[in-house]
Coordinates of C-alpha atoms in Angstrom, one line a residue:
M111 CA 163.6 -2.6 178.5
N112 CA 160.7 -0.9 180.4
K113 CA 160.9 0.1 184.0
R114 CA 158.6 -2.6 185.3
L115 CA 160.9 -5.4 183.9
I116 CA 164.0 -3.6 184.9
A117 CA 162.8 -3.4 188.5
S118 CA 162.4 -7.1 188.5
V119 CA 165.8 -7.6 186.9
S120 CA 167.4 -5.3 189.4
C121 CA 165.8 -7.4 192.1
A122 CA 167.4 -10.5 190.6
A123 CA 170.8 -8.9 190.7
L124 CA 170.4 -7.6 194.2
L125 CA 169.2 -11.0 195.4
L126 CA 172.3 -12.5 193.9
S127 CA 174.6 -10.0 195.6
S128 CA 172.9 -10.5 198.9
T129 CA 172.8 -14.3 198.8
G130 CA 176.2 -14.5 197.1
L131 CA 177.9 -16.2 194.2
A132 CA 181.3 -17.8 193.8
S133 CA 183.0 -18.6 190.5
H134 CA 182.3 -22.2 189.5
A135 CA 185.2 -24.5 188.8
N136 CA 184.1 -25.1 185.3
S137 CA 182.7 -21.6 184.6
A138 CA 184.3 -19.2 182.3
T139 CA 182.5 -16.2 183.7
N140 CA 181.4 -14.5 186.9
L141 CA 178.0 -13.1 188.0
V142 CA 178.4 -9.4 189.1
A143 CA 175.8 -7.5 191.1
V144 CA 174.1 -4.5 189.5
D145 CA 173.2 -1.2 191.1
A146 CA 169.4 -1.2 191.2
V147 CA 168.9 2.4 190.6
A148 CA 171.2 2.5 187.6
A149 CA 169.5 -0.5 186.1
A150 CA 166.1 1.1 186.7
T151 CA 167.0 4.3 184.9
T152 CA 168.9 3.2 181.9
S153 CA 167.5 1.8 178.6
A154 CA 168.3 -1.8 177.7
P155 CA 171.2 -2.2 175.2
A156 CA 171.1 -4.6 172.3
P157 CA 172.1 -8.1 173.3
A158 CA 175.8 -8.8 173.0
K159 CA 177.0 -11.3 170.4
P160 CA 176.9 -14.8 171.9
A161 CA 180.1 -15.5 173.7
T162 CA 182.3 -18.6 173.2
P163 CA 183.3 -20.1 176.5
A164 CA 187.0 -20.1 177.2
S165 CA 188.9 -23.4 176.9
K166 CA 189.8 -23.3 180.6
P167 CA 188.6 -21.3 183.6
T168 CA 189.7 -17.7 183.9
A169 CA 190.5 -16.0 187.2
P170 CA 187.7 -14.0 188.7
A171 CA 187.8 -10.4 187.8
K172 CA 188.1 -8.0 190.7
T173 CA 184.6 -6.7 191.7
T174 CA 184.2 -3.0 191.3
T175 CA 182.1 -0.8 193.5
T176 CA 180.6 1.4 190.7
T177 CA 178.2 0.2 188.1
T178 CA 176.8 2.7 185.6
Q179 CA 174.8 0.6 183.3
A180 CA 173.3 -2.9 183.2
T181 CA 174.6 -4.6 180.1
A182 CA 173.8 -8.0 178.8
T183 CA 177.3 -9.4 178.8
S184 CA 178.6 -12.8 179.7
S185 CA 179.2 -11.7 183.3
T186 CA 175.8 -10.2 184.2
I187 CA 172.1 -11.3 184.2
T188 CA 169.9 -8.2 184.5
R189 CA 166.6 -9.4 183.0
L190 CA 164.1 -12.2 183.0
L191 CA 165.3 -15.0 180.6
A192 CA 162.8 -17.2 178.8
L193 CA 162.4 -19.2 175.6
G194 CA 163.7 -17.0 172.7
S195 CA 166.1 -14.9 174.8
V196 CA 169.5 -14.3 173.1
G197 CA 172.7 -12.9 174.6
G198 CA 175.7 -13.3 176.8
D199 CA 173.5 -13.5 179.8
V200 CA 171.9 -16.7 178.3
T201 CA 175.5 -18.0 177.9
L202 CA 176.0 -17.4 181.6
L203 CA 172.7 -19.2 182.4
Q204 CA 173.7 -22.2 180.3
T205 CA 177.1 -22.3 182.0
L206 CA 175.5 -22.2 185.4
L207 CA 173.1 -25.0 184.4
N208 CA 176.1 -27.1 183.1
S209 CA 177.8 -26.6 186.5
N210 CA 174.7 -28.2 188.0
G211 CA 174.9 -31.4 185.9
Y212 CA 173.3 -30.4 182.7
V213 CA 174.9 -30.7 179.2
L214 CA 174.0 -27.7 177.1
K215 CA 175.7 -25.9 174.3
T216 CA 176.8 -22.5 175.6
D217 CA 175.7 -20.6 172.5
G218 CA 173.8 -17.8 174.1
I219 CA 170.5 -18.9 172.6
F220 CA 167.6 -19.9 175.0
G221 CA 166.1 -22.8 172.9
E222 CA 164.1 -25.9 173.6
R223 CA 166.9 -27.8 175.3
T224 CA 167.7 -24.8 177.6
L225 CA 164.0 -24.6 178.4
V226 CA 163.8 -28.3 179.3
A227 CA 166.9 -27.9 181.6
V228 CA 165.5 -24.8 183.3
K229 CA 162.1 -26.5 184.0
D230 CA 163.9 -29.6 185.2
Y231 CA 166.0 -27.6 187.6
Q232 CA 163.1 -25.6 188.9
G233 CA 161.1 -28.8 189.6
K234 CA 164.0 -30.3 191.5
N235 CA 164.5 -27.2 193.6
S236 CA 160.9 -26.5 194.6
L237 CA 160.6 -23.5 192.3
R238 CA 157.7 -22.5 190.1
V239 CA 158.1 -24.6 187.0
D240 CA 157.4 -22.0 184.3
G241 CA 160.7 -22.0 182.3
I242 CA 161.3 -18.3 183.2
V243 CA 164.6 -17.5 184.8
G244 CA 164.0 -14.8 187.3
P245 CA 165.3 -13.8 190.8
K246 CA 164.3 -17.0 192.6
T247 CA 165.7 -19.3 190.0
L248 CA 169.0 -17.3 189.8
A249 CA 169.3 -17.3 193.6
K250 CA 169.2 -21.1 193.6
L251 CA 171.6 -21.4 190.6
A252 CA 174.1 -19.0 192.2
P253 CA 173.9 -19.4 196.0
V254 CA 177.3 -18.1 197.0
V255 CA 179.4 -15.0 196.3
A256 CA 183.0 -14.1 197.2
E257 CA 182.3 -10.4 197.8
V258 CA 179.2 -8.4 198.3
V259 CA 179.2 -5.4 196.0
K260 CA 178.6 -2.0 197.6
P261 CA 176.9 0.1 194.9
A262 CA 178.2 3.6 194.3
E263 CA 176.1 6.6 193.3
P264 CA 174.6 5.9 189.9
A265 CA 175.7 7.8 186.8
T266 CA 173.4 10.2 185.2
P267 CA 170.5 8.0 183.9
V268 CA 169.7 7.7 180.3
V269 CA 166.0 8.8 179.9
P270 CA 164.1 6.7 177.4
A271 CA 162.0 8.6 174.9
E272 CA 158.3 8.3 175.1
T273 CA 158.2 6.6 171.7
E274 CA 161.1 4.2 172.5
K275 CA 160.5 0.6 171.4
P276 CA 162.2 -2.5 172.8
T277 CA 165.4 -3.5 170.9
E278 CA 164.6 -6.1 168.3
T279 CA 166.8 -9.2 168.1
T280 CA 167.2 -11.8 165.4
E281 CA 166.2 -15.2 166.7
P282 CA 167.2 -18.6 165.3
K283 CA 164.6 -19.9 162.8
S284 CA 164.3 -23.1 164.9
E285 CA 163.1 -21.2 168.0
K286 CA 159.7 -19.4 168.4
T287 CA 158.6 -17.0 171.0
E288 CA 155.0 -17.3 172.1
T289 CA 153.0 -14.5 173.5
V290 CA 151.8 -15.3 177.0
T291 CA 148.9 -12.9 177.4
K292 CA 147.8 -9.4 176.3
P293 CA 150.3 -6.8 177.5
V294 CA 149.4 -4.2 180.2
E295 CA 149.8 -0.9 178.6
E296 CA 151.8 1.6 180.6
E297 CA 153.2 5.0 180.0
A298 CA 157.0 5.4 179.5
E299 CA 158.4 6.6 182.8
E300 CA 161.2 9.2 183.1
K301 CA 164.0 9.2 185.7
V302 CA 162.5 6.6 188.0
D303 CA 164.8 7.4 190.8
A304 CA 162.5 5.8 193.4
V305 CA 162.5 2.3 191.9
T306 CA 164.8 0.1 193.9
S307 CA 164.7 -3.5 194.8
A308 CA 162.9 -2.6 198.0
S309 CA 159.8 -2.0 196.0
I310 CA 159.8 -5.5 194.6
V311 CA 158.4 -7.8 197.2
D312 CA 157.6 -11.5 197.6
N313 CA 156.3 -11.5 201.3
A314 CA 153.8 -9.8 203.4
A315 CA 156.1 -7.8 205.7
D316 CA 158.0 -6.2 202.7
F317 CA 154.7 -5.4 201.0
E318 CA 153.4 -3.6 204.1
K319 CA 156.6 -1.6 204.3
A320 CA 156.5 -0.8 200.6
I321 CA 153.0 0.6 200.7
S322 CA 153.6 2.7 203.8
K323 CA 154.4 6.4 203.7
D324 CA 158.1 5.4 203.9
G325 CA 157.9 3.0 201.0
K326 CA 158.2 3.4 197.2
W327 CA 156.1 4.9 194.5
I328 CA 155.7 1.6 192.8
I329 CA 155.2 -1.8 194.6
C330 CA 155.7 -4.9 192.5
T331 CA 154.8 -8.3 193.8
L332 CA 156.4 -11.6 192.6
N333 CA 153.8 -13.9 194.0
D334 CA 150.4 -14.1 195.7
L335 CA 150.1 -12.4 199.1
T336 CA 147.5 -12.9 201.8
F337 CA 146.8 -10.7 204.9
D338 CA 144.3 -11.2 207.8
K339 CA 144.5 -7.5 208.7
E340 CA 143.6 -4.2 207.0
L341 CA 146.1 -2.4 204.8
V342 CA 146.7 1.2 204.0
L343 CA 148.4 2.7 201.0
E344 CA 149.6 6.1 202.1
G345 CA 152.2 8.8 201.4
E346 CA 152.7 11.1 198.5
F347 CA 155.4 10.1 195.9
K348 CA 156.9 11.5 192.8
N349 CA 157.2 9.2 189.8
G350 CA 160.0 11.2 188.0
K351 CA 157.7 12.8 185.4
K352 CA 156.7 16.5 185.1
N353 CA 153.2 17.9 184.8
A354 CA 152.4 20.3 182.1
D355 CA 153.0 23.2 184.4
G356 CA 156.5 22.0 185.2
T357 CA 155.7 20.6 188.7
D358 CA 156.6 17.1 189.7
A359 CA 154.1 14.4 188.9
I360 CA 152.6 12.5 191.9
Q361 CA 151.8 8.8 191.5
R362 CA 151.5 5.5 193.4
K363 CA 151.1 2.1 191.9
I364 CA 150.5 -1.5 193.1
A365 CA 151.6 -3.9 190.4
P366 CA 150.8 -7.5 191.2
Y367 CA 152.2 -8.9 187.9
T368 CA 155.5 -9.5 186.0
Q369 CA 156.1 -8.8 182.3
D370 CA 158.9 -9.1 179.8
D371 CA 160.7 -6.2 178.0
N372 CA 158.0 -6.2 175.3
K373 CA 155.4 -5.5 178.1
V374 CA 153.9 -8.9 177.7
V375 CA 152.4 -10.1 181.0
L376 CA 154.1 -13.2 182.2
E377 CA 152.3 -13.8 185.5
R378 CA 149.5 -12.1 187.4
F379 CA 149.2 -12.4 191.2
T380 CA 146.5 -11.9 193.9
I381 CA 146.6 -9.8 197.0
T382 CA 144.1 -10.7 199.6
A383 CA 143.2 -8.5 202.6
P384 CA 139.9 -7.7 204.3
K385 CA 140.3 -4.0 203.6
L386 CA 142.7 -1.7 201.7
T387 CA 142.4 2.0 202.3
I388 CA 143.8 4.3 199.5
K389 CA 145.3 7.4 201.0
S390 CA 148.0 8.1 198.3
P391 CA 146.8 10.5 195.6
N392 CA 146.9 9.4 192.0
A393 CA 147.2 5.7 193.0
R394 CA 146.3 2.7 190.9
I395 CA 146.2 -1.1 191.0
Q396 CA 147.3 -2.6 187.8
G397 CA 147.6 -6.1 186.2
G398 CA 146.5 -8.5 189.0
T399 CA 143.7 -9.2 191.5
F400 CA 142.8 -7.7 194.8
K401 CA 140.4 -9.8 197.0
G402 CA 138.7 -7.6 199.6
D403 CA 137.1 -4.2 199.9
I404 CA 138.8 -0.9 198.9
Y405 CA 138.1 2.4 200.6
V406 CA 139.2 5.4 198.6
E407 CA 139.9 8.7 200.4
V408 CA 141.9 10.5 197.7
P409 CA 141.3 11.7 194.1
N410 CA 142.3 10.0 190.8
F411 CA 142.4 6.4 191.9
R412 CA 142.6 4.0 189.0
I413 CA 142.0 0.3 188.3
V414 CA 144.0 -0.8 185.2
D415 CA 143.7 -4.2 183.7
A416 CA 142.9 -5.6 187.1
T417 CA 140.2 -7.4 189.1
V418 CA 138.7 -6.4 192.4
E419 CA 136.8 -9.2 194.1
G420 CA 135.0 -7.0 196.6
N421 CA 133.5 -3.5 196.9
I422 CA 134.9 -0.1 196.3
Y423 CA 133.7 2.6 198.8
F424 CA 134.5 6.3 198.2
L425 CA 134.7 8.4 201.3
N426 CA 134.0 11.7 199.5
N427 CA 132.6 13.0 196.2
E428 CA 135.9 14.0 194.7
A429 CA 137.3 10.5 195.2
K430 CA 134.2 9.0 193.5
E431 CA 134.1 11.5 190.6
T432 CA 137.7 11.2 189.7
F433 CA 137.8 7.4 189.9
N434 CA 138.8 5.7 186.7
I435 CA 138.5 2.0 185.6
D436 CA 139.5 0.8 182.1
E437 CA 137.6 -1.6 180.0
K438 CA 139.9 -4.6 180.8
S439 CA 139.1 -4.3 184.5
T440 CA 136.4 -5.9 186.6
I441 CA 134.8 -5.0 190.0
K442 CA 132.7 -7.8 191.3
G443 CA 131.1 -5.9 194.2
K444 CA 129.6 -2.5 194.6
R445 CA 130.9 1.0 193.8
E446 CA 129.4 3.3 196.3
L447 CA 129.8 6.7 197.9
I448 CA 129.6 6.6 201.7
N449 CA 129.5 9.6 203.9
V450 CA 129.9 9.0 207.6
D451 CA 130.4 12.1 209.7
A452 CA 133.6 10.5 210.9
T453 CA 137.1 12.0 210.6
S454 CA 138.9 8.8 209.8
T455 CA 138.1 5.4 208.3
A456 CA 138.7 3.8 211.7
S457 CA 135.1 4.6 212.6
I458 CA 133.8 2.7 209.6
V459 CA 133.2 -0.8 210.6
R460 CA 132.9 -3.8 208.3
D461 CA 132.7 -6.7 210.8
E462 CA 132.0 -7.6 214.4
A463 CA 135.6 -7.0 215.6
D464 CA 135.7 -3.5 214.1
F465 CA 132.4 -2.6 215.8
E466 CA 133.5 -3.8 219.2
K467 CA 136.7 -1.7 218.8
A468 CA 134.9 1.3 217.5
I469 CA 132.4 1.5 220.5
S470 CA 135.1 0.8 223.1
K471 CA 136.7 3.5 225.2
D472 CA 139.7 3.3 222.8
G473 CA 137.4 3.6 219.7
S474 CA 136.1 6.6 217.8
W475 CA 133.3 9.1 218.3
I476 CA 131.2 7.4 215.6
A477 CA 130.7 3.7 214.7
A478 CA 129.2 3.5 211.2
L479 CA 128.0 0.2 209.9
L480 CA 128.4 -1.0 206.3
K481 CA 126.3 -4.2 206.7
D482 CA 124.2 -6.1 209.2
L483 CA 126.1 -7.3 212.3
T484 CA 125.1 -10.1 214.7
F485 CA 126.7 -10.8 218.2
N486 CA 125.9 -13.6 220.6
K487 CA 127.4 -11.6 223.5
D488 CA 126.6 -8.4 225.4
L489 CA 128.2 -5.1 224.1
T490 CA 129.2 -1.9 225.8
M491 CA 129.6 1.6 224.4
E492 CA 131.9 3.5 226.7
G493 CA 134.3 6.4 226.8
E494 CA 133.9 10.1 226.3
F495 CA 134.5 11.5 222.8
K496 CA 134.2 14.8 221.0
N497 CA 132.9 15.7 217.6
N498 CA 134.2 19.1 216.6
D499 CA 134.9 20.0 220.2
T500 CA 131.4 18.9 221.3
V501 CA 130.9 15.8 223.4
D502 CA 129.2 13.3 221.2
R503 CA 129.0 9.5 220.6
K504 CA 127.1 7.9 217.8
I505 CA 126.1 4.5 216.4
G506 CA 125.2 5.0 212.7
L507 CA 123.1 2.1 211.4
Y508 CA 123.1 3.5 207.8
S509 CA 125.0 4.7 204.8
Q510 CA 124.3 7.8 202.8
K511 CA 125.4 9.6 199.7
T512 CA 125.7 13.3 198.9
L513 CA 123.9 14.8 196.0
E514 CA 125.1 17.5 193.7
D515 CA 123.3 20.1 195.7
K516 CA 125.2 18.9 198.8
T517 CA 122.1 17.3 200.4
K518 CA 122.6 13.9 202.0
V519 CA 120.3 11.0 201.2
F520 CA 120.2 7.7 203.1
T521 CA 121.1 4.7 200.8
H522 CA 121.0 1.7 203.2
N523 CA 119.7 0.9 206.7
F524 CA 121.4 -1.9 208.7
T525 CA 120.5 -4.1 211.6
L526 CA 122.6 -4.6 214.7
T527 CA 121.8 -7.7 216.8
A528 CA 123.1 -8.4 220.3
P529 CA 121.5 -9.8 223.5
R530 CA 122.2 -6.5 225.3
L531 CA 123.9 -3.2 224.5
F532 CA 125.0 -1.1 227.5
I533 CA 125.1 2.7 226.8
K534 CA 127.7 4.3 229.0
S535 CA 129.2 7.1 226.9
P536 CA 127.9 10.6 227.6
M537 CA 125.7 12.3 225.0
P538 CA 125.0 9.0 223.1
R539 CA 122.8 8.4 220.1
M540 CA 121.7 5.7 217.7
L541 CA 120.4 6.5 214.2
N542 CA 118.6 5.1 211.2
G543 CA 118.4 1.4 211.4
T544 CA 117.3 -1.6 213.6
F545 CA 118.6 -2.9 216.8
N546 CA 117.5 -6.4 217.9
G547 CA 118.0 -6.8 221.6
N548 CA 117.7 -4.9 224.8
L549 CA 119.3 -1.5 225.5
Y550 CA 120.6 -0.6 228.9
V551 CA 121.1 3.1 229.2
S552 CA 123.2 4.6 232.0
S553 CA 123.9 8.0 230.3
D554 CA 121.9 11.1 230.2
N555 CA 120.4 12.5 227.0
F556 CA 120.4 9.3 225.0
K557 CA 118.9 10.0 221.6
L558 CA 117.2 7.3 219.6
E559 CA 116.4 8.7 216.1
N560 CA 114.6 6.9 213.2
T561 CA 115.5 3.5 214.7
K562 CA 113.4 0.4 215.5
V563 CA 114.3 -1.5 218.7
N564 CA 113.0 -5.0 218.7
G565 CA 113.4 -5.3 222.4
S566 CA 113.2 -3.1 225.5
V567 CA 115.0 0.0 226.6
Y568 CA 116.0 -0.1 230.3
F569 CA 117.4 2.9 232.2
T570 CA 119.8 2.3 235.1
T571 CA 119.2 5.8 236.6
E572 CA 116.2 8.1 236.9
S573 CA 118.2 10.8 235.2
A574 CA 118.9 8.6 232.2
K575 CA 115.2 7.8 231.9
S576 CA 114.0 11.4 232.2
T577 CA 116.4 12.8 229.6
F578 CA 115.8 10.1 227.1
N579 CA 115.0 11.5 223.6
N580 CA 112.9 9.4 221.3
V581 CA 112.8 10.9 217.7
N582 CA 110.6 8.9 215.3
S583 CA 111.7 5.6 216.7
E584 CA 109.8 2.4 217.6
I585 CA 110.4 0.3 220.7
T586 CA 108.6 -3.0 220.7
G587 CA 109.3 -3.8 224.4
E588 CA 109.3 -2.0 227.6
Q589 CA 110.8 1.3 228.8
E590 CA 111.5 1.2 232.5
L591 CA 113.9 1.9 235.3
V592 CA 115.9 -1.2 236.5
E593 CA 118.8 -2.0 238.7
V594 CA 121.6 -3.8 237.0
D595 CA 124.5 -3.6 239.3
A596 CA 125.0 -7.4 239.4
I597 CA 124.1 -8.2 235.8
A598 CA 127.6 -8.3 234.4
S599 CA 128.5 -11.3 236.4
A600 CA 125.1 -12.7 237.0
S601 CA 125.5 -15.9 234.9
V602 CA 127.7 -17.5 237.6
V603 CA 126.1 -17.2 241.0
T604 CA 126.8 -18.4 244.5
D605 CA 124.1 -16.6 246.5
E606 CA 120.4 -15.9 246.6
A607 CA 120.4 -12.3 245.5
N608 CA 122.5 -12.8 242.4
F609 CA 120.5 -15.9 241.5
E610 CA 117.3 -13.8 241.5
K611 CA 118.8 -11.2 239.3
A612 CA 120.3 -13.8 236.9
I613 CA 116.9 -15.5 236.3
S614 CA 115.1 -12.2 235.8
K615 CA 114.3 -10.8 232.4
H616 CA 117.4 -8.7 232.7
G617 CA 119.7 -11.6 233.4
K618 CA 121.6 -14.0 231.1
W619 CA 120.5 -16.8 229.0
I620 CA 122.5 -19.3 231.1
I621 CA 122.7 -19.3 234.9
C622 CA 125.4 -21.5 236.5
L623 CA 125.4 -22.4 240.2
E624 CA 128.6 -22.9 242.1
S625 CA 127.0 -23.8 245.4
D626 CA 123.7 -24.8 247.0
I627 CA 121.1 -22.0 247.2
T628 CA 118.2 -21.9 249.6
T629 CA 115.4 -19.2 249.6
D630 CA 112.0 -19.0 251.3
K631 CA 110.7 -16.8 248.4
E632 CA 108.9 -17.9 245.2
L633 CA 111.1 -17.5 242.2
A634 CA 110.4 -16.9 238.5
L635 CA 112.5 -17.6 235.4
E636 CA 111.4 -15.0 232.8
G637 CA 112.4 -13.2 229.6
E638 CA 113.2 -14.4 226.1
F639 CA 116.9 -14.9 225.3
R640 CA 118.9 -15.8 222.2
N641 CA 121.8 -18.2 222.7
G642 CA 123.8 -16.9 219.6
K643 CA 122.8 -19.9 217.4
F644 CA 120.3 -20.1 214.5
A645 CA 117.4 -22.4 214.0
T646 CA 117.1 -24.6 210.8
D647 CA 114.9 -21.9 209.2
G648 CA 117.5 -19.2 209.7
T649 CA 115.8 -17.5 212.6
H650 CA 117.5 -16.8 215.9
A651 CA 117.5 -19.7 218.4
F652 CA 115.9 -19.0 221.8
D653 CA 117.2 -20.7 224.9
R654 CA 117.4 -20.3 228.7
K655 CA 119.3 -22.7 231.0
I656 CA 119.6 -23.2 234.8
A657 CA 122.8 -25.3 235.2
L658 CA 122.9 -26.9 238.7
Y659 CA 126.4 -28.2 238.2
T660 CA 130.0 -27.5 237.3
Q661 CA 132.1 -29.2 234.7
D662 CA 135.7 -29.4 233.5
D663 CA 137.1 -28.4 230.1
K664 CA 136.1 -31.9 228.7
K665 CA 132.5 -31.3 229.8
N666 CA 132.7 -33.9 232.6
V667 CA 130.4 -33.0 235.5
T668 CA 132.6 -32.1 238.5
G669 CA 129.9 -31.0 241.0
E670 CA 126.1 -30.9 241.4
F671 CA 124.1 -28.5 243.5
T672 CA 120.6 -28.1 245.1
L673 CA 118.2 -25.2 244.6
T674 CA 115.6 -25.0 247.4
T675 CA 112.6 -22.8 246.9
P676 CA 108.9 -23.2 247.7
K677 CA 108.0 -22.5 244.1
L678 CA 109.9 -21.9 240.8
I679 CA 107.8 -20.6 238.0
I680 CA 109.1 -21.1 234.4
K681 CA 107.9 -18.3 232.1
T682 CA 110.8 -18.4 229.6
P683 CA 110.1 -20.5 226.5
K684 CA 112.5 -23.3 225.6
A685 CA 114.0 -23.2 229.1
R686 CA 115.9 -26.1 230.6
I687 CA 117.1 -27.2 234.0
Q688 CA 120.1 -29.5 233.8
N689 CA 121.6 -31.8 236.5
G690 CA 121.4 -31.2 240.2
T691 CA 118.3 -31.1 242.4
I692 CA 115.3 -28.9 242.8
K693 CA 113.6 -29.0 246.2
G694 CA 110.2 -27.5 245.7
D695 CA 107.4 -27.3 243.1
L696 CA 107.8 -26.4 239.5
Y697 CA 105.1 -24.3 237.7
I698 CA 105.6 -24.4 234.0
S699 CA 103.7 -21.8 231.9
A700 CA 106.0 -21.7 228.8
P701 CA 106.3 -24.2 225.9
G702 CA 109.3 -26.3 225.2
V703 CA 110.7 -26.7 228.7
R704 CA 113.2 -29.5 229.3
L705 CA 114.4 -31.3 232.4
I706 CA 117.7 -33.0 231.9
N707 CA 119.3 -35.4 234.4
T708 CA 117.6 -33.4 237.2
K709 CA 116.0 -34.7 240.4
V710 CA 112.8 -32.8 241.4
E711 CA 111.7 -33.3 245.0
G712 CA 108.3 -31.9 244.5
N713 CA 105.5 -31.6 242.0
V714 CA 105.5 -30.4 238.4
Y715 CA 102.4 -28.3 237.5
F716 CA 101.6 -27.0 234.0
T717 CA 99.6 -23.8 233.6
T718 CA 98.6 -24.5 230.0
Q719 CA 98.0 -27.6 227.9
E720 CA 100.7 -26.5 225.4
A721 CA 103.2 -26.3 228.3
K722 CA 102.3 -29.9 229.3
D723 CA 102.3 -31.3 225.8
T724 CA 105.7 -29.8 225.0
F725 CA 107.4 -30.6 228.3
S726 CA 110.4 -33.0 227.8
P727 CA 112.1 -34.8 230.7
E728 CA 115.3 -36.4 229.5
G729 CA 118.2 -38.6 230.8
T730 CA 118.3 -39.8 234.4
Y731 CA 115.6 -37.5 235.8
S732 CA 113.2 -38.1 238.6
I733 CA 110.1 -36.3 239.9
S734 CA 108.9 -37.4 243.4
G735 CA 105.4 -35.7 243.1
V736 CA 102.7 -35.4 240.5
Q737 CA 102.8 -34.1 237.0
E738 CA 99.5 -32.5 236.1
L739 CA 97.7 -29.6 234.5
K740 CA 96.8 -26.8 237.0
T741 CA 95.1 -23.8 235.4
N742 CA 94.0 -22.1 238.7

């Protein structure tokens, strides 16, 4: 029996010892727990001759505390049982099924009637109906035990030879064993002293523990597992073999499949996670599917008879050059070398959440994108970081690869989109990509290199402006000094000064009043703003809103306010004023302006024909004065 199967079998025995088993009134045998390490390091014996049940129940034998070998007798089940299995353990299975209401001949032969009984039992007990008797089915069949066995130190294991073949058994002519699928080939393993039931997992928590540096060299799953967080396979483990030079062999394996003692795969499982980082040397994924991206830091990573529904990124040349995939495996995404000057994968970001964390004061010195990212909110890069003892902070809008001569070549440029990005970290820089939005720079020596900014760059101090370093970059908007001390909270305003800042081109896309505001100055709503949504053609949606009201969480209006000004000029396209009252004249020079449930005590003048033609008053609005074109 190979080690993969034995590990599953050991798990079955340990599950039984932990959940318990009592002797059944009509049973002639008892189920005894098996030491997992002993079972994992001994070769499988030939099946025992089918036992004949005693005419009446026998007293339970005293449980011992030492088990040296897992034998297929009438009192132990240490393997997966399926159609065609023969032995005393099948006799025990049939006895357990009979104690649950079935009528089977206890002949030690897993035939069609036993198969029907097993499937019926599985269906009635919310188990996978596959006809295979493994740990979960056994745990249901034998739910109670009189005494939990404490395993002693295992005896010296029997090491299977490299050429050892599974023991052949003579099966009844009336029964046929069908091959489920092509077997996963695996080297014979010697002295597998690390394979215990802890490495066989059927839930997310145990899997995380098993792949940690405190886990096991081999991790076997018994079902599909799904994670909403990133995973890391780490730690260096010995697999019990020796290298040619006599040193211990290092290996790590994730095995999302089960197989029988002929190495025929019975089931394949899927592990789903946004990201798996491989830090264990000589690791492999074998026999199942991983859904997500894999980041490889170490050499000799292998994909064996497995599918990766995602990308594989190599963080150094050695990891890429020593990677191996067999002909039975598939990678549906990219295989790519990425070099990011970062010291850890924490700085490599794959989504919006990763990026926000990377640029925060608790992030890393570099945030390196792997794809385009879009935000509908403002971002802030803050915190002081060092790169090789030098103060440095970097946003890398690119990926690159290293050639044989050690030169680095850019492979992809990415786009970062956000309404505003505030630069507050000392010695900041942005390299090799595109930023859509406005940059607000408060730090000295900001460097913009080979980057296009579809927006403006505003400096909050004269020093930040004078030390700005533009290296082969394009800025489509303005570069000027501004005051932004009130911008962070400018979308909700209660006074005149904050309202002026909120409606400026440095403000927010939505401005909400919480009280009446009166000013004797003329005001202007200006600037183009994205509201985080997309138009039907896939482009960003532009919007600007003055909300003269408050509402509850069910969007019921709870209060309306009045804005009093001699003149309000609307220069922002697709702007709207909603609810409340405007006391004064409106001058509309932008297209697509809307007036929704708003009372205007004054005139509405249009400075262009387009502005007039696209103006849209809606709901219960009113305008006390004229509506006319006024080009002067």
